[in-house]
Amino acid sequence: GVAYICTESQFPAARLQQLVKYIQTSHPEGPKSYTNNIFIHHVPDMESLVDCVRYQLPHLVPSRQVGLVVIDSVAAAFRAEDGTEVNKTLPLQTLGYRLHQLASSHNVAVLAINQVTAVMGKQSVYGLTGSVTPALGLAWANLVTTRLLFTRTNYFVKAIKALPVIGSKNKNPSWNLSSAEMSKEFDLDSAKRAIEYNVRILEVIFCPWLEKKSCSFVVTERGLENATVSPEDLCSSSV
């Protein structure tokens, strides 16, 4: 199961239903329901988030066999609080310690989403070289074991470039964005309704067991799909 903790907005239920619909269509042999093991909880502030991780999750995770905990996002709960950064350090450290304890005790993965802030000039901060830096600063940077950076570029690709070839045995084709010519084998009716997808980049900033690499992808109605893009075509614009 999955425990999803929201701190700044409502849970994207419409997006979840879109993914469920596609999975049920493409995998009819699967379970009847894909949402029975998704547990959603909204917390409005820093104290509620820390209490949720300290008291509620340790009971939920083993009883419902939760394998993934998502916090969306950690930064929103702490940045919304009044007070100095010093007053937020102890709750932030408590949150990090409890998440580590939860992960090691119950063998679960924890995805804690952070935000970024702009920095002037190009400088290296917490493994990042560029115009952004993690919002929660050094206090949070020292608590995580893996840092991943998702970047949205200003490169767009039309779905027409990635339409599966009729009769192809490959049900999950890669998005080869280097070829812009449309073959006669493409579905023309679908091509007319083609929309543009924003290419994004996932980059490993720090991980003890992974080397620093990156990959490009697009977000579609089917989920995240690989995109083959030449580096010179990508120009990062925002995150």
mmCIF file of C-alpha atoms in Angstrom:
data_model
loop_
_atom_site.group_PDB
_atom_site.id
_atom_site.type_symbol
_atom_site.label_atom_id
_atom_site.label_comp_id
_atom_site.label_asym_id
_atom_site.label_seq_id
_atom_site.Cartn_x
_atom_site.Cartn_y
_atom_site.Cartn_z
ATOM 1 C CA GLY A 1 0.000 0.000 0.000
ATOM 2 C CA VAL A 2 0.854 3.690 -0.178
ATOM 3 C CA ALA A 3 0.456 6.408 2.453
ATOM 4 C CA TYR A 4 0.149 9.843 0.814
ATOM 5 C CA ILE A 5 0.418 12.885 3.097
ATOM 6 C CA CYS A 6 -0.657 16.223 1.590
ATOM 7 C CA THR A 7 0.418 19.526 3.133
ATOM 8 C CA GLU A 8 -0.319 22.247 0.585
ATOM 9 C CA SER A 9 -3.109 21.170 -1.760
ATOM 10 C CA GLN A 10 -5.771 18.564 -2.302
ATOM 11 C CA PHE A 11 -4.835 15.069 -3.372
ATOM 12 C CA PRO A 12 -4.857 14.806 -7.216
ATOM 13 C CA ALA A 13 -7.759 12.366 -7.307
ATOM 14 C CA ALA A 14 -8.627 13.085 -10.950
ATOM 15 C CA ARG A 15 -5.093 12.193 -12.037
ATOM 16 C CA LEU A 16 -5.212 8.985 -10.000
ATOM 17 C CA GLN A 17 -8.476 7.936 -11.634
ATOM 18 C CA GLN A 18 -6.981 8.633 -15.061
ATOM 19 C CA LEU A 19 -4.061 6.320 -14.332
ATOM 20 C CA VAL A 20 -6.335 3.656 -12.856
ATOM 21 C CA LYS A 21 -8.535 3.722 -15.951
ATOM 22 C CA TYR A 22 -5.550 3.190 -18.233
ATOM 23 C CA ILE A 23 -4.124 0.372 -16.090
ATOM 24 C CA GLN A 24 -7.473 -1.423 -15.956
ATOM 25 C CA THR A 25 -7.805 -1.164 -19.731
ATOM 26 C CA SER A 26 -4.274 -2.322 -20.520
ATOM 27 C CA HIS A 27 -4.149 -4.986 -17.789
ATOM 28 C CA PRO A 28 -7.660 -6.462 -17.473
ATOM 29 C CA GLU A 29 -6.254 -9.462 -15.613
ATOM 30 C CA GLY A 30 -5.230 -7.231 -12.701
ATOM 31 C CA PRO A 31 -7.119 -6.592 -9.440
ATOM 32 C CA LYS A 32 -10.614 -5.127 -9.510
ATOM 33 C CA SER A 33 -9.582 -2.082 -7.514
ATOM 34 C CA TYR A 34 -6.266 -0.240 -7.478
ATOM 35 C CA THR A 35 -7.245 2.311 -4.842
ATOM 36 C CA ASN A 36 -8.062 0.128 -1.836
ATOM 37 C CA ASN A 37 -4.493 0.347 -0.550
ATOM 38 C CA ILE A 38 -3.950 4.088 -1.051
ATOM 39 C CA PHE A 39 -4.287 5.978 2.229
ATOM 40 C CA ILE A 40 -4.536 9.777 2.026
ATOM 41 C CA HIS A 41 -4.145 12.224 4.888
ATOM 42 C CA HIS A 42 -4.053 16.025 4.792
ATOM 43 C CA VAL A 43 -2.057 17.902 7.421
ATOM 44 C CA PRO A 44 -2.248 21.708 7.631
ATOM 45 C CA ASP A 45 0.909 22.610 9.526
ATOM 46 C CA MET A 46 4.308 21.603 10.827
ATOM 47 C CA GLU A 47 3.172 20.188 14.159
ATOM 48 C CA SER A 48 0.475 18.045 12.549
ATOM 49 C CA LEU A 49 3.001 16.625 10.097
ATOM 50 C CA VAL A 50 5.469 15.694 12.835
ATOM 51 C CA ASP A 51 2.701 14.136 14.958
ATOM 52 C CA CYS A 52 1.420 12.154 11.966
ATOM 53 C CA VAL A 53 4.852 10.682 11.301
ATOM 54 C CA ARG A 54 5.537 10.076 14.989
ATOM 55 C CA TYR A 55 2.241 8.509 16.083
ATOM 56 C CA GLN A 56 -0.050 7.597 13.169
ATOM 57 C CA LEU A 57 2.276 6.148 10.529
ATOM 58 C CA PRO A 58 3.936 3.586 12.863
ATOM 59 C CA HIS A 59 0.486 2.009 13.356
ATOM 60 C CA LEU A 60 -0.744 2.337 9.771
ATOM 61 C CA VAL A 61 2.343 0.969 7.997
ATOM 62 C CA PRO A 62 2.454 -2.543 9.535
ATOM 63 C CA SER A 63 -1.318 -2.991 9.816
ATOM 64 C CA ARG A 64 -2.020 -2.131 6.151
ATOM 65 C CA GLN A 65 1.265 -3.392 4.690
ATOM 66 C CA VAL A 66 2.321 0.027 3.428
ATOM 67 C CA GLY A 67 5.475 -0.069 1.316
ATOM 68 C CA LEU A 68 5.726 3.589 0.269
ATOM 69 C CA VAL A 69 5.227 6.828 2.196
ATOM 70 C CA VAL A 70 4.929 10.075 0.210
ATOM 71 C CA ILE A 71 5.003 13.532 1.826
ATOM 72 C CA ASP A 72 3.908 16.271 -0.571
ATOM 73 C CA SER A 73 5.551 18.408 0.492
ATOM 74 C CA VAL A 74 7.817 18.800 3.512
ATOM 75 C CA ALA A 75 8.801 22.351 2.613
ATOM 76 C CA ALA A 76 5.233 23.667 2.454
ATOM 77 C CA ALA A 77 4.465 22.645 6.039
ATOM 78 C CA PHE A 78 7.582 24.315 7.440
ATOM 79 C CA ARG A 79 7.736 27.420 5.284
ATOM 80 C CA ALA A 80 4.170 28.346 6.193
ATOM 81 C CA GLU A 81 5.030 28.509 9.892
ATOM 82 C CA ASP A 82 5.862 31.751 11.661
ATOM 83 C CA GLY A 83 9.056 32.034 13.631
ATOM 84 C CA THR A 84 12.763 31.836 12.993
ATOM 85 C CA GLU A 85 14.614 29.044 11.231
ATOM 86 C CA VAL A 86 16.119 28.073 14.580
ATOM 87 C CA ASN A 87 12.650 27.299 15.965
ATOM 88 C CA LYS A 88 11.970 25.020 13.002
ATOM 89 C CA THR A 89 15.224 23.083 13.220
ATOM 90 C CA LEU A 90 14.214 20.753 16.065
ATOM 91 C CA PRO A 91 10.843 19.733 14.517
ATOM 92 C CA LEU A 92 12.592 19.223 11.177
ATOM 93 C CA GLN A 93 15.242 17.009 12.750
ATOM 94 C CA THR A 94 12.550 15.094 14.632
ATOM 95 C CA LEU A 95 10.679 14.524 11.380
ATOM 96 C CA GLY A 96 13.812 13.258 9.642
ATOM 97 C CA TYR A 97 14.717 10.945 12.521
ATOM 98 C CA ARG A 98 11.210 9.461 12.670
ATOM 99 C CA LEU A 99 11.159 8.875 8.918
ATOM 100 C CA HIS A 100 14.526 7.093 9.081
ATOM 101 C CA GLN A 101 13.253 5.007 11.975
ATOM 102 C CA LEU A 102 10.068 4.141 10.095
ATOM 103 C CA ALA A 103 11.970 3.159 6.944
ATOM 104 C CA SER A 104 14.451 0.916 8.743
ATOM 105 C CA SER A 105 11.952 -0.692 11.131
ATOM 106 C CA HIS A 106 9.306 -1.560 8.533
ATOM 107 C CA ASN A 107 11.389 -1.691 5.339
ATOM 108 C CA VAL A 108 9.427 1.023 3.559
ATOM 109 C CA ALA A 109 10.505 3.628 1.022
ATOM 110 C CA VAL A 110 9.986 7.286 1.954
ATOM 111 C CA LEU A 111 9.627 9.986 -0.696
ATOM 112 C CA ALA A 112 9.773 13.447 0.869
ATOM 113 C CA ILE A 113 9.146 16.174 -1.697
ATOM 114 C CA ASN A 114 11.010 19.406 -1.161
ATOM 115 C CA GLN A 115 10.770 22.741 -2.949
ATOM 116 C CA VAL A 116 13.511 24.921 -4.367
ATOM 117 C CA THR A 117 14.409 28.584 -4.114
ATOM 118 C CA ALA A 118 16.298 30.751 -6.564
ATOM 119 C CA VAL A 119 19.919 31.722 -6.001
ATOM 120 C CA MET A 120 21.836 34.533 -7.639
ATOM 121 C CA GLY A 121 24.578 33.404 -9.982
ATOM 122 C CA LYS A 122 25.859 29.914 -10.635
ATOM 123 C CA GLN A 123 27.160 28.310 -7.489
ATOM 124 C CA SER A 124 27.340 24.827 -6.034
ATOM 125 C CA VAL A 125 24.962 24.268 -3.099
ATOM 126 C CA TYR A 126 24.191 20.807 -1.621
ATOM 127 C CA GLY A 127 25.377 19.133 -4.810
ATOM 128 C CA LEU A 128 23.393 21.429 -7.103
ATOM 129 C CA THR A 129 25.132 23.752 -9.519
ATOM 130 C CA GLY A 130 22.835 26.298 -11.062
ATOM 131 C CA SER A 131 20.087 28.764 -10.219
ATOM 132 C CA VAL A 132 18.114 26.791 -7.590
ATOM 133 C CA THR A 133 18.771 25.365 -4.146
ATOM 134 C CA PRO A 134 16.682 23.147 -1.793
ATOM 135 C CA ALA A 135 14.228 25.257 0.204
ATOM 136 C CA LEU A 136 14.837 23.752 3.654
ATOM 137 C CA GLY A 137 18.566 24.352 3.595
ATOM 138 C CA LEU A 138 21.334 22.474 5.344
ATOM 139 C CA ALA A 139 19.127 21.225 8.195
ATOM 140 C CA TRP A 140 17.126 19.037 5.810
ATOM 141 C CA ALA A 141 19.978 18.286 3.384
ATOM 142 C CA ASN A 142 21.841 16.408 6.126
ATOM 143 C CA LEU A 143 18.817 14.214 6.892
ATOM 144 C CA VAL A 144 18.176 12.641 3.492
ATOM 145 C CA THR A 145 20.040 9.696 1.977
ATOM 146 C CA THR A 146 19.160 10.345 -1.665
ATOM 147 C CA ARG A 147 18.545 13.583 -3.540
ATOM 148 C CA LEU A 148 16.704 13.586 -6.869
ATOM 149 C CA LEU A 149 16.023 16.699 -8.928
ATOM 150 C CA PHE A 150 13.032 16.955 -11.263
ATOM 151 C CA THR A 151 13.369 19.731 -13.832
ATOM 152 C CA ARG A 152 10.830 20.977 -16.350
ATOM 153 C CA THR A 153 12.413 22.127 -19.614
ATOM 154 C CA ASN A 154 11.055 24.428 -22.303
ATOM 155 C CA TYR A 155 11.264 21.649 -24.891
ATOM 156 C CA PHE A 156 7.921 20.296 -26.080
ATOM 157 C CA VAL A 157 7.128 17.298 -28.225
ATOM 158 C CA LYS A 158 3.895 16.490 -29.995
ATOM 159 C CA ALA A 159 2.323 13.138 -29.301
ATOM 160 C CA ILE A 160 2.395 12.484 -33.039
ATOM 161 C CA LYS A 161 6.111 11.767 -32.731
ATOM 162 C CA ALA A 162 5.496 9.005 -30.256
ATOM 163 C CA LEU A 163 2.361 7.326 -31.553
ATOM 164 C CA PRO A 164 2.820 3.538 -31.604
ATOM 165 C CA VAL A 165 3.074 2.020 -35.052
ATOM 166 C CA ILE A 166 -0.026 0.093 -36.071
ATOM 167 C CA GLY A 167 0.632 -3.620 -35.774
ATOM 168 C CA SER A 168 3.696 -3.092 -33.608
ATOM 169 C CA LYS A 169 4.280 -5.736 -30.942
ATOM 170 C CA ASN A 170 5.854 -3.195 -28.627
ATOM 171 C CA LYS A 171 3.071 -2.055 -26.287
ATOM 172 C CA ASN A 172 5.270 0.471 -24.500
ATOM 173 C CA PRO A 173 7.252 2.312 -27.183
ATOM 174 C CA SER A 174 9.888 4.820 -26.223
ATOM 175 C CA TRP A 175 9.306 8.449 -27.106
ATOM 176 C CA ASN A 176 11.962 8.988 -29.771
ATOM 177 C CA LEU A 177 11.856 12.750 -30.112
ATOM 178 C CA SER A 178 14.703 12.966 -32.600
ATOM 179 C CA SER A 179 12.489 11.805 -35.480
ATOM 180 C CA ALA A 180 9.915 14.377 -36.519
ATOM 181 C CA GLU A 181 8.757 12.814 -39.781
ATOM 182 C CA MET A 182 5.411 11.063 -39.722
ATOM 183 C CA SER A 183 5.311 7.597 -41.216
ATOM 184 C CA LYS A 184 2.329 6.322 -43.188
ATOM 185 C CA GLU A 185 1.965 3.664 -40.527
ATOM 186 C CA PHE A 186 0.894 6.218 -37.919
ATOM 187 C CA ASP A 187 -2.733 6.506 -36.923
ATOM 188 C CA LEU A 188 -3.757 9.711 -38.736
ATOM 189 C CA ASP A 189 -6.969 10.174 -36.736
ATOM 190 C CA SER A 190 -4.997 10.123 -33.510
ATOM 191 C CA ALA A 191 -2.377 12.394 -35.024
ATOM 192 C CA LYS A 192 -4.957 15.107 -35.636
ATOM 193 C CA ARG A 193 -5.802 15.098 -31.956
ATOM 194 C CA ALA A 194 -2.172 15.026 -30.867
ATOM 195 C CA ILE A 195 -1.209 17.324 -28.030
ATOM 196 C CA GLU A 196 2.148 18.608 -26.860
ATOM 197 C CA TYR A 197 3.982 17.144 -23.891
ATOM 198 C CA ASN A 198 6.538 19.030 -21.855
ATOM 199 C CA VAL A 199 9.852 17.168 -21.611
ATOM 200 C CA ARG A 200 11.215 16.855 -18.080
ATOM 201 C CA ILE A 201 14.491 15.649 -16.602
ATOM 202 C CA LEU A 202 15.141 13.410 -13.605
ATOM 203 C CA GLU A 203 18.662 13.783 -12.225
ATOM 204 C CA VAL A 204 20.428 11.891 -9.454
ATOM 205 C CA ILE A 205 22.115 14.589 -7.361
ATOM 206 C CA PHE A 206 23.336 12.355 -4.558
ATOM 207 C CA CYS A 207 22.913 8.677 -3.743
ATOM 208 C CA PRO A 208 25.315 6.296 -1.950
ATOM 209 C CA TRP A 209 24.622 3.440 -4.382
ATOM 210 C CA LEU A 210 23.943 5.274 -7.672
ATOM 211 C CA GLU A 211 26.208 7.306 -9.899
ATOM 212 C CA LYS A 212 25.181 10.785 -10.994
ATOM 213 C CA LYS A 213 23.062 10.335 -14.100
ATOM 214 C CA SER A 214 19.974 11.862 -15.648
ATOM 215 C CA CYS A 215 17.155 10.845 -17.963
ATOM 216 C CA SER A 216 14.415 12.663 -19.845
ATOM 217 C CA PHE A 217 10.740 11.750 -19.718
ATOM 218 C CA VAL A 218 7.241 13.010 -20.445
ATOM 219 C CA VAL A 219 4.098 12.890 -18.319
ATOM 220 C CA THR A 220 1.182 11.413 -20.257
ATOM 221 C CA GLU A 221 -2.227 9.971 -19.482
ATOM 222 C CA ARG A 222 -0.445 6.633 -19.067
ATOM 223 C CA GLY A 223 2.046 7.869 -16.486
ATOM 224 C CA LEU A 224 5.751 8.629 -16.875
ATOM 225 C CA GLU A 225 7.254 7.552 -20.178
ATOM 226 C CA ASN A 226 10.825 7.574 -21.392
ATOM 227 C CA ALA A 227 11.809 10.288 -23.850
ATOM 228 C CA THR A 228 14.912 10.105 -26.034
ATOM 229 C CA VAL A 229 16.090 13.680 -26.484
ATOM 230 C CA SER A 230 19.463 15.029 -27.561
ATOM 231 C CA PRO A 231 21.113 17.209 -24.863
ATOM 232 C CA GLU A 232 21.394 20.223 -27.162
ATOM 233 C CA ASP A 233 17.609 20.286 -27.567
ATOM 234 C CA LEU A 234 17.024 20.738 -23.853
ATOM 235 C CA CYS A 235 17.058 24.110 -22.176
ATOM 236 C CA SER A 236 15.966 24.131 -18.538
ATOM 237 C CA SER A 237 13.484 26.840 -17.712
ATOM 238 C CA SER A 238 11.827 26.028 -14.382
ATOM 239 C CA VAL A 239 11.411 23.336 -11.755
#
